[in-house]
Coordinates of C-alpha atoms in Angstrom, one line a residue:
Chain G
X1 CA 13.2 -35.3 -74.5
X2 CA 12.3 -32.1 -76.4
X3 CA 10.4 -29.5 -74.5
X4 CA 7.6 -29.4 -77.2
X5 CA 7.6 -32.1 -79.8
X6 CA 5.7 -32.2 -83.1
X7 CA 5.8 -34.3 -86.2
X8 CA 7.4 -32.0 -88.8
X9 CA 5.3 -33.5 -91.7
X10 CA 4.7 -32.5 -94.4
X11 CA 1.1 -33.4 -94.4
X12 CA -0.2 -33.4 -98.0
X13 CA -4.0 -33.5 -98.0
X14 CA -6.6 -32.8 -100.7
X15 CA -9.1 -30.0 -100.3
X16 CA -12.0 -30.9 -98.0
X17 CA -10.0 -33.5 -96.0
X18 CA -9.8 -33.6 -92.3
X19 CA -6.4 -33.5 -90.8
X20 CA -5.1 -33.9 -87.2
X21 CA -1.9 -32.7 -85.7
X22 CA -0.5 -33.9 -82.4
X23 CA 2.0 -32.4 -80.0
X24 CA 3.6 -33.5 -76.7
X25 CA 5.3 -31.4 -74.0
X26 CA 7.7 -32.6 -71.4
X27 CA 7.0 -30.3 -68.3
X28 CA 3.9 -31.2 -66.5
X29 CA 3.8 -27.9 -64.7
X30 CA 3.2 -26.0 -67.9
X31 CA 0.3 -23.6 -67.6
X32 CA -1.0 -22.5 -71.0
X33 CA -1.2 -24.0 -74.5
X34 CA -1.7 -22.6 -77.9
X35 CA -1.7 -23.3 -81.6
X36 CA -0.2 -20.7 -83.8
X37 CA 0.0 -20.6 -87.5
X38 CA 3.1 -19.5 -89.4
X39 CA 3.2 -18.8 -93.2
X40 CA 6.5 -19.0 -94.9
X41 CA 8.8 -16.3 -93.6
X42 CA 6.0 -14.6 -91.7
X43 CA 5.2 -14.0 -88.0
X44 CA 3.4 -16.7 -85.9
X45 CA -0.3 -15.8 -85.7
X46 CA -2.4 -17.1 -82.9
X47 CA -4.9 -19.7 -84.1
X48 CA -6.4 -20.6 -80.8
X49 CA -5.8 -21.3 -77.1
X50 CA -6.2 -24.8 -75.9
X51 CA -8.2 -25.8 -72.8
X52 CA -8.6 -29.1 -71.0
X53 CA -12.3 -29.0 -71.9
X54 CA -11.5 -28.7 -75.5
X55 CA -12.4 -25.8 -77.7
X56 CA -13.7 -25.3 -81.2
X57 CA -13.5 -22.3 -83.6
X58 CA -15.2 -23.0 -86.9
X59 CA -13.4 -25.8 -88.7
X60 CA -10.7 -26.0 -86.0
X61 CA -10.9 -28.1 -82.8
X62 CA -8.2 -28.2 -80.2
X63 CA -7.9 -30.6 -77.3
X64 CA -5.5 -30.8 -74.3
X65 CA -4.8 -33.9 -72.2
X66 CA -2.8 -32.9 -69.2
X67 CA -2.4 -36.4 -67.9
X68 CA -0.7 -37.5 -71.1
X69 CA 0.9 -34.1 -71.7
X70 CA -0.6 -34.1 -75.2
X71 CA -2.2 -31.4 -77.4
X72 CA -4.1 -31.9 -80.6
X73 CA -5.5 -29.8 -83.4
X74 CA -8.1 -31.0 -85.9
X75 CA -8.9 -29.2 -89.1
X76 CA -12.0 -30.2 -90.9
X77 CA -12.9 -29.4 -94.5
X78 CA -9.4 -28.2 -95.4
X79 CA -9.0 -25.2 -97.6
X80 CA -6.1 -24.2 -99.8
X81 CA -5.6 -21.2 -97.5
X82 CA -5.0 -23.6 -94.6
X83 CA -1.6 -24.4 -96.1
X84 CA 1.0 -23.3 -93.5
X85 CA 3.1 -24.5 -90.6
X86 CA 1.2 -25.2 -87.4
X87 CA 3.1 -24.4 -84.2
X88 CA 2.4 -26.1 -81.0
X89 CA 3.2 -23.6 -78.2
X90 CA 3.4 -24.0 -74.5
X91 CA 3.4 -21.1 -72.0
X92 CA 4.2 -20.9 -68.3
X93 CA 6.7 -23.7 -68.8
X94 CA 7.5 -25.2 -65.5
X95 CA 5.1 -22.8 -63.9
X96 CA 7.4 -19.9 -63.2
X97 CA 7.7 -18.1 -66.5
X98 CA 5.8 -16.1 -69.1
X99 CA 8.0 -17.2 -72.0
X100 CA 6.5 -19.3 -74.9
X101 CA 8.2 -22.5 -75.9
X102 CA 7.6 -23.4 -79.5
X103 CA 7.6 -26.7 -81.2
X104 CA 9.4 -27.0 -84.6
X105 CA 6.0 -26.9 -86.4
X106 CA 4.1 -29.2 -88.6
X107 CA 3.9 -28.3 -92.3
X108 CA 0.5 -28.7 -94.0
X109 CA 0.0 -28.5 -97.7
X110 CA -3.5 -28.7 -98.9
X111 CA -3.7 -29.7 -102.5
X112 CA -6.4 -28.7 -105.1
Chain E
X1 CA -7.6 -5.1 -84.8
X2 CA -4.7 -3.6 -83.0
X3 CA -1.3 -5.0 -83.9
X4 CA 2.4 -5.1 -83.0
X5 CA 4.5 -3.2 -85.5
X6 CA 8.2 -3.6 -86.1
X7 CA 10.8 -1.6 -88.0
X8 CA 12.8 -2.0 -90.1
X9 CA 11.5 -5.0 -92.0
X10 CA 15.0 -5.9 -93.1
X11 CA 18.3 -4.8 -91.8
X12 CA 21.7 -5.6 -93.4
X13 CA 24.7 -4.9 -91.2
X14 CA 28.5 -5.6 -91.2
X15 CA 29.7 -7.9 -88.5
X16 CA 30.8 -6.0 -85.4
X17 CA 28.3 -3.2 -86.0
X18 CA 25.5 -2.3 -83.5
X19 CA 21.9 -2.7 -84.6
X20 CA 18.7 -1.5 -82.9
X21 CA 15.5 -3.2 -83.8
X22 CA 12.3 -1.3 -82.9
X23 CA 8.8 -2.4 -81.9
X24 CA 5.6 -0.7 -81.0
X25 CA 3.6 -3.2 -78.9
X26 CA -0.2 -3.2 -78.6
X27 CA -1.1 -0.1 -76.5
X28 CA -2.9 -1.7 -73.5
X29 CA -0.5 -4.6 -73.3
X30 CA 1.9 -4.8 -70.2
X31 CA 4.2 -7.7 -71.2
X32 CA 6.8 -7.4 -73.9
X33 CA 9.0 -10.0 -75.5
X34 CA 11.6 -10.6 -78.1
X35 CA 12.0 -13.9 -79.9
X36 CA 14.2 -14.9 -82.8
X37 CA 14.0 -17.6 -85.5
X38 CA 17.0 -18.7 -87.4
X39 CA 16.1 -19.8 -90.9
X40 CA 14.8 -23.3 -90.9
X41 CA 14.7 -23.6 -87.1
X42 CA 12.1 -23.0 -84.4
X43 CA 11.1 -19.8 -82.7
X44 CA 13.3 -19.2 -79.6
X45 CA 12.6 -16.9 -76.6
X46 CA 15.2 -14.2 -76.0
X47 CA 13.8 -11.9 -73.3
X48 CA 10.7 -10.7 -71.5
X49 CA 10.1 -7.2 -70.1
X50 CA 7.6 -6.1 -67.6
X51 CA 7.2 -3.0 -65.4
X52 CA 10.2 -1.4 -67.0
X53 CA 12.6 -4.2 -66.3
X54 CA 13.7 -7.5 -67.7
X55 CA 11.7 -10.3 -66.0
X56 CA 13.4 -13.2 -67.7
X57 CA 16.1 -13.8 -70.4
X58 CA 17.4 -16.9 -72.2
X59 CA 21.0 -18.1 -72.5
X60 CA 21.0 -16.5 -76.0
X61 CA 20.5 -13.1 -74.5
X62 CA 24.1 -12.4 -73.4
X63 CA 25.9 -9.1 -72.7
X64 CA 25.8 -8.2 -76.4
X65 CA 22.0 -7.8 -76.1
X66 CA 19.9 -5.1 -74.3
X67 CA 16.4 -4.0 -74.3
X68 CA 14.8 -0.7 -73.6
X69 CA 11.4 1.0 -73.4
X70 CA 12.5 4.6 -73.9
X71 CA 9.1 6.0 -74.0
X72 CA 5.5 4.9 -73.5
X73 CA 5.2 3.3 -76.9
X74 CA 8.5 1.9 -78.2
X75 CA 10.3 -1.3 -77.2
X76 CA 13.8 -1.8 -78.6
X77 CA 16.3 -4.6 -78.9
X78 CA 20.0 -3.6 -79.3
X79 CA 22.7 -5.9 -80.4
X80 CA 26.0 -4.2 -79.5
X81 CA 28.5 -6.0 -81.7
X82 CA 26.8 -8.3 -84.2
X83 CA 28.1 -11.7 -85.1
X84 CA 27.3 -13.8 -88.2
X85 CA 25.2 -16.2 -86.1
X86 CA 22.9 -13.3 -85.1
X87 CA 21.4 -13.5 -88.6
X88 CA 17.8 -14.4 -88.0
X89 CA 14.2 -13.1 -88.0
X90 CA 13.6 -11.2 -84.8
X91 CA 10.0 -11.0 -83.6
X92 CA 8.6 -8.7 -81.0
X93 CA 5.5 -9.8 -79.1
X94 CA 3.2 -8.3 -76.5
X95 CA 0.6 -9.7 -74.1
X96 CA -2.0 -8.5 -71.7
X97 CA -1.1 -10.7 -68.9
X98 CA 1.1 -13.4 -67.6
X99 CA 1.9 -16.9 -68.8
X100 CA -1.7 -17.9 -69.4
X101 CA -2.4 -15.1 -71.9
X102 CA -1.6 -15.5 -75.6
X103 CA 1.1 -13.3 -77.0
X104 CA 0.7 -11.3 -80.3
X105 CA 3.6 -11.1 -82.7
X106 CA 4.9 -8.3 -84.9
X107 CA 5.7 -9.2 -88.5
X108 CA 9.4 -9.3 -87.7
X109 CA 12.7 -7.8 -88.7
X110 CA 15.0 -9.9 -90.9
X111 CA 18.6 -9.2 -89.7
X112 CA 21.3 -10.2 -92.1
X113 CA 24.9 -10.0 -90.9
X114 CA 27.6 -9.8 -93.5

């Protein structure tokens, strides 16, 4: 099983749509969870940290289910500028490390 | 907003040559990292550095690789004898704390080995 697994997409959605991405991770001792965004050939940029209580930042909502080892990201009212690859990232993998483990990313294309 | 800066943005080198990639992490950060991303693949961890020493390294980070923090601001990655398969985007990252803190990435150095 992959350490961090995501559907690669692409997700093609019209402007204004709501889109949801899911991610699973294999090591239950992982400590921290993030969504990063990566534009083509650019660096990963932190979108948001993910907490068990769920957290929201404007149009973006992230959720963590530790029991199912499942992380989600919901984007409401999609904009053209949301088009990017969304990276599910797990930190403290196995509990004894600071390194980040990246998923392969989910490609989102928002259409006008 | 403070950011991680990397130089050069693109480095082209002959196979077998040494390269040094440079990074200036965010000034109050304590943890420093190098990652790489081969074209079309996921971002992979190379090495972490804390308190002036390597705290963890991956299998990729073999004897050809080394890191250094030569002064209070720079953080460098050296590849001693480059191979074709070292061609990738190399990202430096820094973080305030340990595994529960997010890491902030520089805009990368594209390394092309000929």
